[in-house]
Coordinates of C-alpha atoms in Angstrom, one line a residue:
Chain A
M1 CA -18.8 -19.8 47.1
S2 CA -15.9 -22.5 46.3
N3 CA -12.7 -21.6 44.6
E4 CA -14.0 -23.9 41.7
L5 CA -17.1 -22.1 40.9
E6 CA -15.3 -18.5 41.5
N7 CA -12.8 -19.6 38.8
E8 CA -16.0 -20.3 36.3
K9 CA -16.8 -16.4 36.4
L10 CA -16.5 -14.7 32.8
S11 CA -13.2 -12.6 33.2
G12 CA -12.3 -9.7 30.8
Y13 CA -12.8 -6.1 30.6
G14 CA -16.3 -4.7 30.8
A15 CA -18.0 -2.5 28.4
I16 CA -21.3 -0.4 28.8
E17 CA -23.0 1.5 25.9
L18 CA -26.0 3.4 27.3
G19 CA -28.0 4.5 24.3
G20 CA -31.2 6.4 24.2
T21 CA -33.4 3.4 23.9
R22 CA -31.3 0.4 24.7
T23 CA -28.2 -0.2 26.6
I24 CA -25.6 -2.9 26.0
C25 CA -23.6 -4.6 28.5
A26 CA -20.3 -6.5 27.5
V27 CA -17.4 -8.5 28.6
G28 CA -14.5 -8.6 26.1
D29 CA -10.9 -9.7 25.5
A30 CA -7.9 -7.4 24.7
S31 CA -8.1 -8.3 21.1
G32 CA -11.6 -6.5 21.0
L33 CA -13.6 -9.9 21.1
V34 CA -16.8 -9.4 22.7
L35 CA -17.0 -12.9 24.6
N36 CA -20.5 -12.0 26.1
Q37 CA -23.1 -9.5 25.9
T38 CA -26.6 -8.5 26.8
V39 CA -29.2 -5.8 25.4
I40 CA -31.5 -4.0 27.8
E41 CA -34.1 -1.5 27.6
T42 CA -33.1 2.0 28.5
T43 CA -35.8 3.0 30.8
T44 CA -35.4 5.1 34.1
P45 CA -32.0 5.6 35.7
D46 CA -32.8 3.5 38.6
E47 CA -34.1 0.5 36.4
T48 CA -31.5 0.8 33.8
V49 CA -28.6 0.8 36.5
A50 CA -30.1 -2.1 38.5
K51 CA -30.2 -4.1 35.2
I52 CA -26.6 -3.3 34.1
L53 CA -25.2 -4.3 37.6
D54 CA -27.5 -7.3 37.5
Y55 CA -25.4 -8.5 34.5
F56 CA -22.0 -7.7 36.1
K57 CA -22.7 -9.1 39.2
D58 CA -21.1 -12.6 38.3
K59 CA -18.7 -11.2 36.1
D60 CA -14.7 -10.6 37.0
L61 CA -13.7 -7.3 35.4
K62 CA -10.0 -5.9 34.8
S63 CA -11.6 -2.6 34.2
V64 CA -14.5 -1.2 32.7
G65 CA -15.3 1.5 29.7
I66 CA -18.7 3.4 29.6
I67 CA -20.0 5.2 26.4
S68 CA -23.2 7.3 26.6
F69 CA -25.7 9.5 24.8
G70 CA -25.0 13.1 25.3
P71 CA -24.6 15.8 26.1
V72 CA -22.5 14.3 28.8
D73 CA -19.6 15.7 30.9
V74 CA -16.4 14.1 29.5
R75 CA -14.1 16.4 30.9
Q76 CA -11.7 14.7 33.3
G77 CA -11.5 16.8 36.6
S78 CA -14.8 18.5 35.9
A79 CA -16.9 18.8 39.0
T80 CA -19.4 17.1 37.0
Y81 CA -17.3 14.6 35.3
G82 CA -19.5 11.6 34.1
D83 CA -22.7 13.4 34.4
I84 CA -25.4 13.4 31.9
L85 CA -26.3 17.1 31.0
N86 CA -29.0 18.8 29.2
T87 CA -30.5 16.1 27.7
P88 CA -34.3 16.1 26.4
K89 CA -34.8 12.9 28.3
I90 CA -36.1 14.3 31.3
A91 CA -35.5 11.4 33.8
W92 CA -31.6 11.3 32.7
R93 CA -30.7 15.0 33.0
K94 CA -28.0 15.5 35.6
F95 CA -27.9 11.9 36.4
P96 CA -24.4 10.9 37.9
L97 CA -23.8 8.1 35.4
L98 CA -20.3 7.4 35.8
K99 CA -20.3 7.8 39.7
T100 CA -23.1 5.6 40.2
L101 CA -21.8 2.8 38.1
T102 CA -18.4 3.0 39.5
D103 CA -19.4 3.3 43.0
A104 CA -21.8 0.2 42.6
L105 CA -19.1 -1.9 40.5
N106 CA -16.3 -1.2 43.1
A107 CA -18.4 -1.8 46.3
N108 CA -16.8 -5.3 47.2
R109 CA -13.5 -4.6 45.6
D110 CA -10.3 -3.4 47.5
E111 CA -8.5 -2.1 44.5
K112 CA -10.7 0.3 42.4
L113 CA -11.6 -0.8 38.8
P114 CA -9.7 1.5 36.0
V115 CA -12.6 3.3 34.1
G116 CA -12.8 5.0 30.7
F117 CA -15.5 7.1 29.7
D118 CA -16.7 9.0 26.7
T119 CA -19.5 9.9 24.5
D120 CA -21.1 7.3 22.2
A121 CA -19.9 8.9 19.0
N122 CA -16.2 9.2 20.3
G123 CA -16.6 5.6 21.4
S124 CA -17.7 4.2 18.0
L125 CA -14.9 6.0 16.2
L126 CA -12.3 4.9 18.7
A127 CA -13.5 1.3 17.9
E128 CA -13.2 1.9 14.3
V129 CA -9.6 3.5 14.3
T130 CA -8.7 0.5 16.3
W131 CA -10.4 -2.7 14.6
G132 CA -12.5 -1.2 11.9
A133 CA -12.6 1.2 8.8
G134 CA -10.2 4.0 10.2
V135 CA -7.1 1.4 11.4
G136 CA -3.9 3.5 11.5
L137 CA -5.7 7.0 11.0
N138 CA -4.8 10.0 13.6
D139 CA -7.5 12.3 12.0
A140 CA -10.8 10.7 11.4
V141 CA -14.6 11.2 12.3
Y142 CA -17.7 9.1 13.0
V143 CA -20.9 10.6 11.9
K144 CA -24.2 8.6 13.4
V145 CA -27.4 9.2 11.4
G146 CA -29.9 7.7 13.4
K147 CA -32.9 9.0 15.6
G148 CA -30.5 11.8 16.2
I149 CA -27.1 12.8 14.6
G150 CA -23.8 12.4 16.3
L151 CA -20.3 13.5 15.6
G152 CA -17.3 11.6 17.0
A153 CA -13.6 13.1 16.3
M154 CA -10.1 12.3 16.7
V155 CA -7.4 14.8 16.1
N156 CA -3.3 14.1 16.2
G157 CA -4.4 10.4 17.5
K158 CA -6.5 12.0 20.4
L159 CA -10.4 12.1 20.8
L160 CA -11.8 15.4 20.8
H161 CA -13.5 16.9 23.9
G162 CA -12.5 20.5 24.3
M163 CA -14.9 22.8 26.1
L164 CA -17.2 19.6 26.5
H165 CA -17.4 17.5 23.0
A166 CA -18.4 17.7 19.7
E167 CA -22.6 18.4 18.9
A168 CA -22.2 18.8 15.2
G169 CA -25.9 17.3 15.1
H170 CA -26.9 21.0 15.5
I171 CA -25.1 23.0 13.0
K172 CA -27.4 25.2 11.0
M173 CA -28.2 23.9 7.7
S174 CA -29.1 26.0 4.5
V175 CA -32.7 24.9 3.6
E176 CA -32.8 23.5 0.2
A177 CA -34.8 25.8 -2.3
G178 CA -38.4 24.6 -2.3
D179 CA -38.3 22.7 1.0
D180 CA -40.8 24.2 3.5
F181 CA -40.3 21.6 6.3
K182 CA -39.6 23.7 9.8
G183 CA -37.1 21.2 11.2
D184 CA -37.7 18.7 14.2
C185 CA -35.0 20.0 16.5
P186 CA -36.8 21.7 19.6
S187 CA -33.3 23.8 20.3
H188 CA -32.4 24.8 16.6
G189 CA -35.4 23.9 14.2
T190 CA -33.6 23.4 10.8
C191 CA -30.3 22.3 12.1
F192 CA -28.5 19.0 10.5
E193 CA -30.5 16.7 13.0
G194 CA -33.6 18.7 12.6
M195 CA -33.5 18.3 8.9
A196 CA -31.8 15.0 8.4
S197 CA -31.9 12.5 11.4
G198 CA -34.4 9.7 11.5
S199 CA -36.6 11.6 13.6
A200 CA -36.9 14.4 11.1
I201 CA -37.6 11.8 8.3
A202 CA -40.4 10.5 10.0
A203 CA -41.9 14.2 11.0
R204 CA -41.1 15.2 7.3
W205 CA -42.9 12.4 5.4
G206 CA -45.2 11.2 8.1
K207 CA -43.7 7.5 8.3
P208 CA -40.4 6.4 9.4
A209 CA -37.4 5.9 7.2
R210 CA -37.7 2.1 7.0
E211 CA -41.1 2.5 5.2
L212 CA -39.8 5.0 2.6
N213 CA -37.2 3.0 0.8
D214 CA -39.2 3.2 -2.5
K215 CA -39.3 7.2 -2.6
P216 CA -36.2 8.2 -4.2
E217 CA -37.3 11.9 -3.4
V218 CA -37.1 10.9 0.2
W219 CA -33.4 9.9 -0.3
E220 CA -32.2 12.6 -2.7
L221 CA -33.3 15.3 -0.3
E222 CA -31.7 13.4 2.6
A223 CA -28.4 13.0 0.7
K224 CA -28.2 16.7 0.4
Y225 CA -28.7 17.5 4.0
I226 CA -26.2 14.8 5.1
A227 CA -23.4 15.8 2.4
Q228 CA -24.2 19.4 3.6
G229 CA -23.2 18.4 7.0
L230 CA -20.4 16.4 5.8
A231 CA -18.9 19.3 4.0
D232 CA -18.9 21.4 7.2
I233 CA -17.2 18.8 9.1
I234 CA -14.5 18.2 6.3
L235 CA -14.0 22.1 5.9
T236 CA -13.7 22.6 9.8
L237 CA -11.9 19.4 11.2
S238 CA -10.0 18.0 8.0
P239 CA -10.6 14.5 8.9
Q240 CA -8.4 11.6 7.0
K241 CA -11.6 9.8 6.5
I242 CA -15.5 9.8 7.3
I243 CA -16.9 6.8 8.9
M244 CA -20.6 6.7 8.6
G245 CA -23.0 4.8 11.1
G246 CA -26.7 4.7 12.3
G247 CA -29.9 3.4 11.1
V248 CA -30.6 5.9 8.5
L249 CA -27.4 4.7 6.4
H250 CA -29.0 1.1 5.9
Q251 CA -30.7 2.8 2.8
K252 CA -28.3 1.4 0.3
E253 CA -28.6 4.3 -2.3
L254 CA -28.0 6.9 0.1
L255 CA -23.9 6.8 0.6
P256 CA -23.4 7.0 -3.2
L257 CA -25.6 10.2 -3.2
I258 CA -24.1 11.8 -0.2
R259 CA -20.6 11.2 -2.0
K260 CA -21.6 12.9 -5.0
N261 CA -23.2 16.0 -3.3
V262 CA -19.9 16.6 -1.0
V263 CA -17.9 16.4 -4.1
E264 CA -20.0 18.7 -5.8
Y265 CA -20.1 21.2 -3.0
I266 CA -16.4 21.2 -2.3
N267 CA -15.9 22.0 -5.7
N268 CA -12.2 20.9 -5.8
Y269 CA -11.4 23.6 -3.8
I270 CA -9.6 21.2 -1.2
D271 CA -7.6 19.0 -3.6
T272 CA -6.2 16.0 -1.8
K273 CA -6.0 12.2 -2.7
E274 CA -8.7 11.5 -0.2
L275 CA -11.3 13.7 -1.7
R276 CA -10.2 12.4 -5.2
N277 CA -11.0 8.9 -4.0
I278 CA -14.5 9.8 -2.2
N279 CA -15.5 6.1 -2.4
S280 CA -12.8 5.1 0.3
Y281 CA -13.0 8.7 2.1
I282 CA -16.9 8.6 3.2
V283 CA -17.4 4.9 4.2
P284 CA -19.7 2.8 6.3
A285 CA -18.4 1.4 9.6
A286 CA -16.8 -1.6 9.4
L287 CA -17.9 -3.2 12.7
N288 CA -21.5 -4.0 11.8
G289 CA -23.3 -2.1 14.3
S290 CA -20.8 -3.3 17.3
Q291 CA -18.5 0.0 17.1
G292 CA -20.4 1.5 20.0
I293 CA -19.9 -1.6 22.3
K294 CA -16.4 -2.2 21.1
G295 CA -15.4 1.3 21.7
A296 CA -16.6 1.0 25.2
L297 CA -14.5 -2.2 25.5
K298 CA -11.6 -0.3 24.1
L299 CA -11.7 2.4 26.6
A300 CA -11.7 -0.3 29.4
I301 CA -8.5 -1.8 28.0
S302 CA -6.8 1.7 27.8
A303 CA -8.0 2.5 31.5
E304 CA -6.3 -0.6 32.6
E305 CA -3.2 0.1 30.6
A306 CA -3.1 3.8 31.7
A307 CA -3.6 2.0 35.5
M308 CA -0.7 -0.3 34.9
R309 CA 1.7 2.6 33.9
N310 CA 1.0 4.5 37.1
Chain B
M1 CA 34.3 40.0 6.5
S2 CA 36.3 40.4 9.8
N3 CA 35.0 38.6 13.0
E4 CA 34.1 41.9 14.6
L5 CA 31.8 42.9 12.0
E6 CA 30.4 39.1 11.8
N7 CA 29.5 39.5 15.7
E8 CA 27.3 42.7 14.7
K9 CA 24.9 40.6 12.7
L10 CA 21.5 40.6 14.4
S11 CA 21.0 37.0 15.9
G12 CA 18.0 35.4 16.8
Y13 CA 14.9 33.0 15.4
G14 CA 13.7 33.8 11.8
A15 CA 9.9 34.6 11.1
I16 CA 8.2 35.0 7.7
E17 CA 4.6 35.7 7.3
L18 CA 3.4 35.4 4.0
G19 CA 0.4 37.2 3.6
G20 CA -1.9 37.7 0.4
T21 CA -1.0 41.5 0.0
R22 CA 2.2 41.8 2.3
T23 CA 4.8 39.6 3.8
I24 CA 6.5 40.3 7.1
C25 CA 9.9 39.1 7.8
A26 CA 11.4 39.4 11.4
V27 CA 14.1 38.3 13.6
G28 CA 12.9 37.5 17.3
D29 CA 14.1 36.1 20.6
A30 CA 13.0 33.1 22.7
S31 CA 10.4 35.0 24.7
G32 CA 8.4 36.1 21.7
L33 CA 10.1 39.7 21.4
V34 CA 10.5 40.9 17.7
L35 CA 13.9 42.3 17.6
N36 CA 13.5 43.6 14.1
Q37 CA 11.0 43.6 11.2
T38 CA 10.2 44.5 8.0
V39 CA 6.9 44.7 5.8
I40 CA 7.3 44.2 1.9
E41 CA 4.6 44.2 -0.8
T42 CA 3.6 40.4 -1.7
T43 CA 4.0 40.4 -5.6
T44 CA 5.1 37.4 -7.8
P45 CA 6.9 34.4 -6.0
D46 CA 10.3 35.5 -7.6
E47 CA 10.3 39.4 -6.4
T48 CA 8.8 38.4 -3.2
V49 CA 11.3 35.7 -2.5
A50 CA 14.2 37.7 -3.6
K51 CA 13.2 40.7 -1.1
I52 CA 12.8 38.0 1.9
L53 CA 16.2 36.8 1.0
D54 CA 17.9 40.1 0.8
Y55 CA 16.2 40.9 4.5
F56 CA 17.8 38.0 6.0
K57 CA 20.9 37.9 4.4
D58 CA 22.8 39.9 7.2
K59 CA 20.9 38.1 10.1
D60 CA 22.3 35.1 12.2
L61 CA 19.6 32.8 12.4
K62 CA 19.0 29.8 14.8
S63 CA 16.3 28.4 12.9
V64 CA 13.4 29.6 10.7
G65 CA 9.5 29.4 11.0
I66 CA 7.2 30.3 7.8
I67 CA 3.6 30.7 7.9
S68 CA 1.6 31.3 4.6
F69 CA -1.9 32.1 3.0
G70 CA -3.6 28.8 2.0
P71 CA -4.5 26.6 0.6
V72 CA -0.8 25.0 1.4
D73 CA 0.6 21.6 2.2
V74 CA 1.4 21.5 6.0
R75 CA 1.5 17.7 5.9
Q76 CA 5.0 16.7 6.8
G77 CA 6.1 13.9 4.8
S78 CA 3.9 14.6 1.8
A79 CA 5.5 14.9 -1.6
T80 CA 4.3 18.4 -1.9
Y81 CA 4.9 19.5 1.6
G82 CA 5.2 23.3 1.9
D83 CA 3.9 24.1 -1.5
I84 CA 0.9 26.6 -2.2
L85 CA -2.1 24.7 -3.6
N86 CA -5.0 25.7 -5.5
T87 CA -5.0 29.6 -4.2
P88 CA -6.9 32.0 -6.6
K89 CA -3.7 33.8 -6.8
I90 CA -2.6 32.3 -9.9
A91 CA 1.0 33.2 -10.1
W92 CA 1.5 31.5 -6.6
R93 CA -0.2 28.4 -7.6
K94 CA 1.9 25.1 -6.9
F95 CA 4.8 27.6 -5.9
P96 CA 7.3 25.4 -3.6
L97 CA 7.6 27.9 -1.0
L98 CA 9.3 26.3 1.7
K99 CA 11.6 24.2 -0.4
T100 CA 12.6 27.7 -2.2
L101 CA 13.1 29.4 1.0
T102 CA 14.9 26.9 3.0
D103 CA 17.3 26.0 0.1
A104 CA 18.1 29.6 -0.3
L105 CA 18.8 30.2 3.5
N106 CA 20.7 27.1 3.8
A107 CA 22.9 27.7 0.7
N108 CA 25.9 28.8 2.7
R109 CA 25.4 26.9 5.8
D110 CA 27.4 23.7 7.0
E111 CA 24.5 22.7 9.0
K112 CA 20.8 22.9 7.7
L113 CA 18.6 25.4 9.9
P114 CA 15.5 23.8 11.6
V115 CA 12.5 25.0 10.3
G116 CA 8.7 25.2 11.2
F117 CA 5.8 25.6 8.8
D118 CA 2.2 26.2 9.0
T119 CA -0.9 28.2 8.0
D120 CA -1.2 31.6 8.7
A121 CA -4.3 30.7 10.8
N122 CA -2.5 28.1 12.7
G123 CA 0.6 30.5 13.4
S124 CA -1.9 33.3 14.5
L125 CA -3.3 30.9 17.3
L126 CA 0.0 29.5 18.2
A127 CA 1.3 32.9 19.0
E128 CA -2.1 33.8 20.7
V129 CA -1.8 30.5 23.0
T130 CA 1.7 31.2 23.7
W131 CA 1.7 34.8 24.5
G132 CA -1.7 36.3 23.9
A133 CA -5.4 35.6 24.7
G134 CA -5.3 31.8 25.1
V135 CA -2.2 31.3 27.3
G136 CA -2.8 27.8 28.9
L137 CA -5.4 26.3 27.0
N138 CA -5.2 23.2 24.8
D139 CA -8.4 23.5 22.9
A140 CA -8.8 26.8 21.1
V141 CA -9.4 28.4 17.6
Y142 CA -8.6 31.5 15.8
V143 CA -11.0 33.0 13.5
K144 CA -9.5 35.6 11.0
V145 CA -12.3 37.8 9.1
G146 CA -10.2 39.9 6.8
K147 CA -10.0 39.8 2.9
G148 CA -10.8 36.2 3.3
I149 CA -12.1 34.0 6.4
G150 CA -9.6 31.8 7.9
L151 CA -9.6 29.3 10.9
G152 CA -6.7 28.2 12.9
A153 CA -7.6 25.1 15.3
M154 CA -5.7 23.5 18.4
V155 CA -7.2 20.2 19.8
N156 CA -5.6 18.5 22.9
G157 CA -2.6 21.0 22.7
K158 CA -1.6 20.1 19.0
L159 CA -2.3 22.2 16.0
L160 CA -5.2 20.7 13.8
H161 CA -4.0 19.6 10.1
G162 CA -5.7 16.3 9.4
M163 CA -6.2 15.7 5.7
L164 CA -4.8 19.2 4.9
H165 CA -5.6 21.9 7.0
A166 CA -9.0 23.7 8.3
E167 CA -10.8 25.6 5.6
A168 CA -14.0 26.7 7.6
G169 CA -14.3 29.8 5.5
H170 CA -15.9 27.7 3.1
I171 CA -18.8 26.4 5.2
K172 CA -22.3 26.8 3.7
M173 CA -24.2 29.7 5.1
S174 CA -28.3 29.4 5.9
V175 CA -28.9 32.9 4.1
E176 CA -30.8 35.2 6.3
A177 CA -34.6 36.0 5.2
G178 CA -34.7 38.9 2.8
D179 CA -31.0 38.9 1.8
D180 CA -30.7 38.5 -1.9
F181 CA -26.6 38.8 -1.9
K182 CA -25.4 35.8 -4.2
G183 CA -22.1 35.8 -2.4
D184 CA -18.6 36.3 -3.2
C185 CA -16.9 33.2 -3.3
P186 CA -16.0 31.8 -6.8
S187 CA -16.1 28.2 -5.5
H188 CA -19.0 28.1 -3.1
G189 CA -21.3 31.3 -3.5
T190 CA -22.9 31.9 -0.5
C191 CA -20.3 30.2 2.0
F192 CA -18.9 31.8 5.2
E193 CA -16.1 33.9 3.2
G194 CA -18.7 34.5 0.6
M195 CA -21.2 36.2 2.9
A196 CA -19.1 37.9 5.7
S197 CA -15.3 38.3 4.5
G198 CA -14.0 41.8 4.0
S199 CA -14.4 41.2 0.1
A200 CA -18.2 40.2 0.6
I201 CA -18.9 43.3 2.5
A202 CA -17.2 45.5 0.0
A203 CA -19.2 43.6 -3.1
R204 CA -22.5 43.5 -1.2
W205 CA -22.6 47.3 0.2
G206 CA -20.3 48.9 -2.9
K207 CA -17.6 50.3 -0.9
P208 CA -15.2 48.6 1.9
A209 CA -15.8 48.0 5.3
R210 CA -14.0 51.1 6.9
E211 CA -16.3 53.2 4.8
L212 CA -19.4 51.7 6.3
N213 CA -19.0 52.1 10.0
D214 CA -21.9 54.8 10.3
K215 CA -24.4 52.1 8.6
P216 CA -25.7 49.7 11.7
E217 CA -27.7 47.6 9.1
V218 CA -24.0 46.4 7.7
W219 CA -23.0 45.4 11.2
E220 CA -26.1 43.4 12.2
L221 CA -26.2 41.5 9.2
E222 CA -22.3 41.1 9.3
A223 CA -22.7 39.9 12.9
K224 CA -25.4 37.3 12.0
Y225 CA -23.2 35.5 9.4
I226 CA -20.4 35.5 11.4
A227 CA -21.9 34.2 14.5
Q228 CA -23.5 31.7 12.3
G229 CA -20.0 30.5 11.2
L230 CA -18.8 30.5 14.9
A231 CA -21.7 28.4 16.1
D232 CA -20.8 25.8 13.4
I233 CA -17.1 25.9 14.6
I234 CA -18.2 25.6 18.3
L235 CA -20.5 22.7 17.8
T236 CA -17.7 20.9 15.7
L237 CA -14.6 21.7 17.3
S238 CA -15.8 22.6 20.8
P239 CA -13.1 25.0 21.6
Q240 CA -12.4 26.5 25.1
K241 CA -12.2 30.1 23.6
I242 CA -12.6 31.8 20.2
I243 CA -9.9 34.4 19.4
M244 CA -10.8 36.6 16.6
G245 CA -8.4 38.9 14.2
G246 CA -8.7 40.4 10.9
G247 CA -9.6 44.0 9.6
V248 CA -13.4 43.4 9.7
L249 CA -13.0 43.2 13.5
H250 CA -11.8 46.7 13.8
Q251 CA -15.8 47.7 13.8
K252 CA -16.3 48.3 17.5
E253 CA -20.0 47.1 17.6
L254 CA -19.3 43.8 15.9
L255 CA -18.1 41.6 18.4
P256 CA -20.8 42.3 21.0
L257 CA -23.4 41.8 18.3
I258 CA -21.6 38.4 17.3
R259 CA -21.7 37.3 21.0
K260 CA -25.3 37.8 21.4
N261 CA -26.1 36.0 18.1
V262 CA -23.9 32.9 19.2
V263 CA -25.7 32.8 22.6
E264 CA -29.2 32.9 20.9
Y265 CA -28.4 30.5 18.2
I266 CA -26.8 27.6 20.6
N267 CA -29.8 28.3 23.1
N268 CA -28.5 26.6 26.0
Y269 CA -28.1 23.5 24.2
I270 CA -24.7 23.3 25.2
D271 CA -24.3 24.4 28.9
T272 CA -20.9 25.4 30.0
K273 CA -19.2 27.8 32.0
E274 CA -17.5 29.2 28.8
L275 CA -20.8 29.8 26.9
R276 CA -22.3 31.3 30.2
N277 CA -19.4 33.7 30.2
I278 CA -19.5 34.8 26.4
N279 CA -17.6 37.9 26.8
S280 CA -14.5 36.0 27.9
Y281 CA -15.3 33.2 25.5
I282 CA -15.1 34.9 22.2
V283 CA -12.3 37.7 22.7
P284 CA -10.1 39.5 20.2
A285 CA -6.6 38.8 19.5
A286 CA -4.4 40.1 22.4
L287 CA -1.3 40.7 20.1
N288 CA -2.5 43.6 18.2
G289 CA -1.7 42.3 14.6
S290 CA 1.5 40.7 15.4
Q291 CA 0.0 37.4 16.4
G292 CA 0.9 36.0 12.7
I293 CA 4.8 37.0 12.6
K294 CA 5.0 36.0 16.5
G295 CA 3.3 32.6 15.4
A296 CA 6.0 32.1 12.8
L297 CA 8.6 33.0 15.6
K298 CA 6.8 30.5 17.9
L299 CA 7.4 27.9 14.9
A300 CA 10.9 28.6 14.8
I301 CA 11.6 28.2 18.3
S302 CA 9.9 25.0 18.4
A303 CA 11.8 23.7 15.4
E304 CA 15.0 24.5 17.0
E305 CA 13.9 22.8 20.4
A306 CA 12.8 19.6 18.2
A307 CA 16.5 19.7 16.5
M308 CA 18.2 19.9 20.0
R309 CA 16.2 16.8 21.1
N310 CA 17.2 14.8 18.4

């Protein structure tokens, strides 16, 4: 390949968002701009990885950031760092995602690519506090209510991992009076995800959420469970802001109902300016669905910065 | 006063633990040793502050650390930093605790005392990660089940404050089948504290916990609610260890029952070495009831170190 053609390679930070049904690959710049992006179906690990590598083969990367559905091992230094853990997606269970991707991306390189890795929810939060609805905050959470429910959390300016990572989709719910739905979670029945995820809505009402938008009773009940989950998160993590994403939130009347139920439950016990201004406390993501891939991009940018310092 | 007598003053770090029913004042050294301590009854703010100041009037302090029951404003830079907030103890509501104590302690000093301030639960956690059951951990929680229920949390090596501080005693509980107790919390009814605190035990069974130790049904139900609260905390904060304190835990069969219920609920969804070793994951405080005052002492030590750096 001539030097001229070599120079035409798209150059920037690599970003990969491995989702349960689709995977996004992108190249972006240091300002968070996505210069190029492709969406591929998430199928088996082998097929999906091959498509990811195919996308990046003509890109010139400074570093790479990867976010993934969970549970996933985000503990640097762990023997299984970067592996998918006990996911219900059997084909992906114990798959060494990070190692497979970085080994392949580094194959023809003299110097190893700096790499950042986290959960999809932490990645989305990172993008939102960097370029979206949470700029300037040190203590914030991202709650995604889609097919499942995920929590990303930042405390004192750093993403929360701890023992593994947050799994607040699985906190136990108090079942509303008169509700006889048994919950949709194979592990925990009536947990937050089992009662309020997109899958739970479909299981409870017999059709997907997008076909239920003329049924107010669906959204009144949904708002109660989401509010219960958010109240638990507020009382435990004390975030300065809750940023919401995921397909279920596309239902427009939902967010005002969630806010009302959160305020009612907290019942002035915590009296802060944030809770008094509930409309700016519980807010939709500002990055219009690109918070995931931009989070991966931010992880790549930070990984390169960390490598330059060392 | 002669120089000789002046030299006989007890010298060290000042520590104050303001509790709901009793307040501890102490002087300690940099190793965490309590050199001298007194316990006073917590009555009105005026009386209690006068007794605290009386204790310290013949002590030579390098700095002071104060921990308090909540809700309390622990946000440095806030206009009400150091004030007691919406406590049910009416006499203490809006009392400027930190300002009152530090103004008085600084009255005859040329150089202001460095001061540290936090919640009682964060203070207890700080002592346990410094000298107790959580040494070396960066992500841990302290759960106190006494008259009320409190949560102290550390994430990435720093105490969690966020919007205010954790109030996980007030997360909503799923009421156990057949349990018709309405809960003891005036703000949230059947919350964690409303169902499982020492006050809730007394309200439910008609006598205090210490008179119920021959009733296994009391402790089986109690363990279920505490385990539910701990599971929520695990799924949200992902701590590397849970350290338990408070009078209710004096009931010996309680901790094994709590561990069993936590493992059952998590149901292997989170598969970590910590959860596989549940006996070393959920543990009693190691500082034998002095975790609060030693936490205040550690805050004083850190405040002096921070002042020396500046």
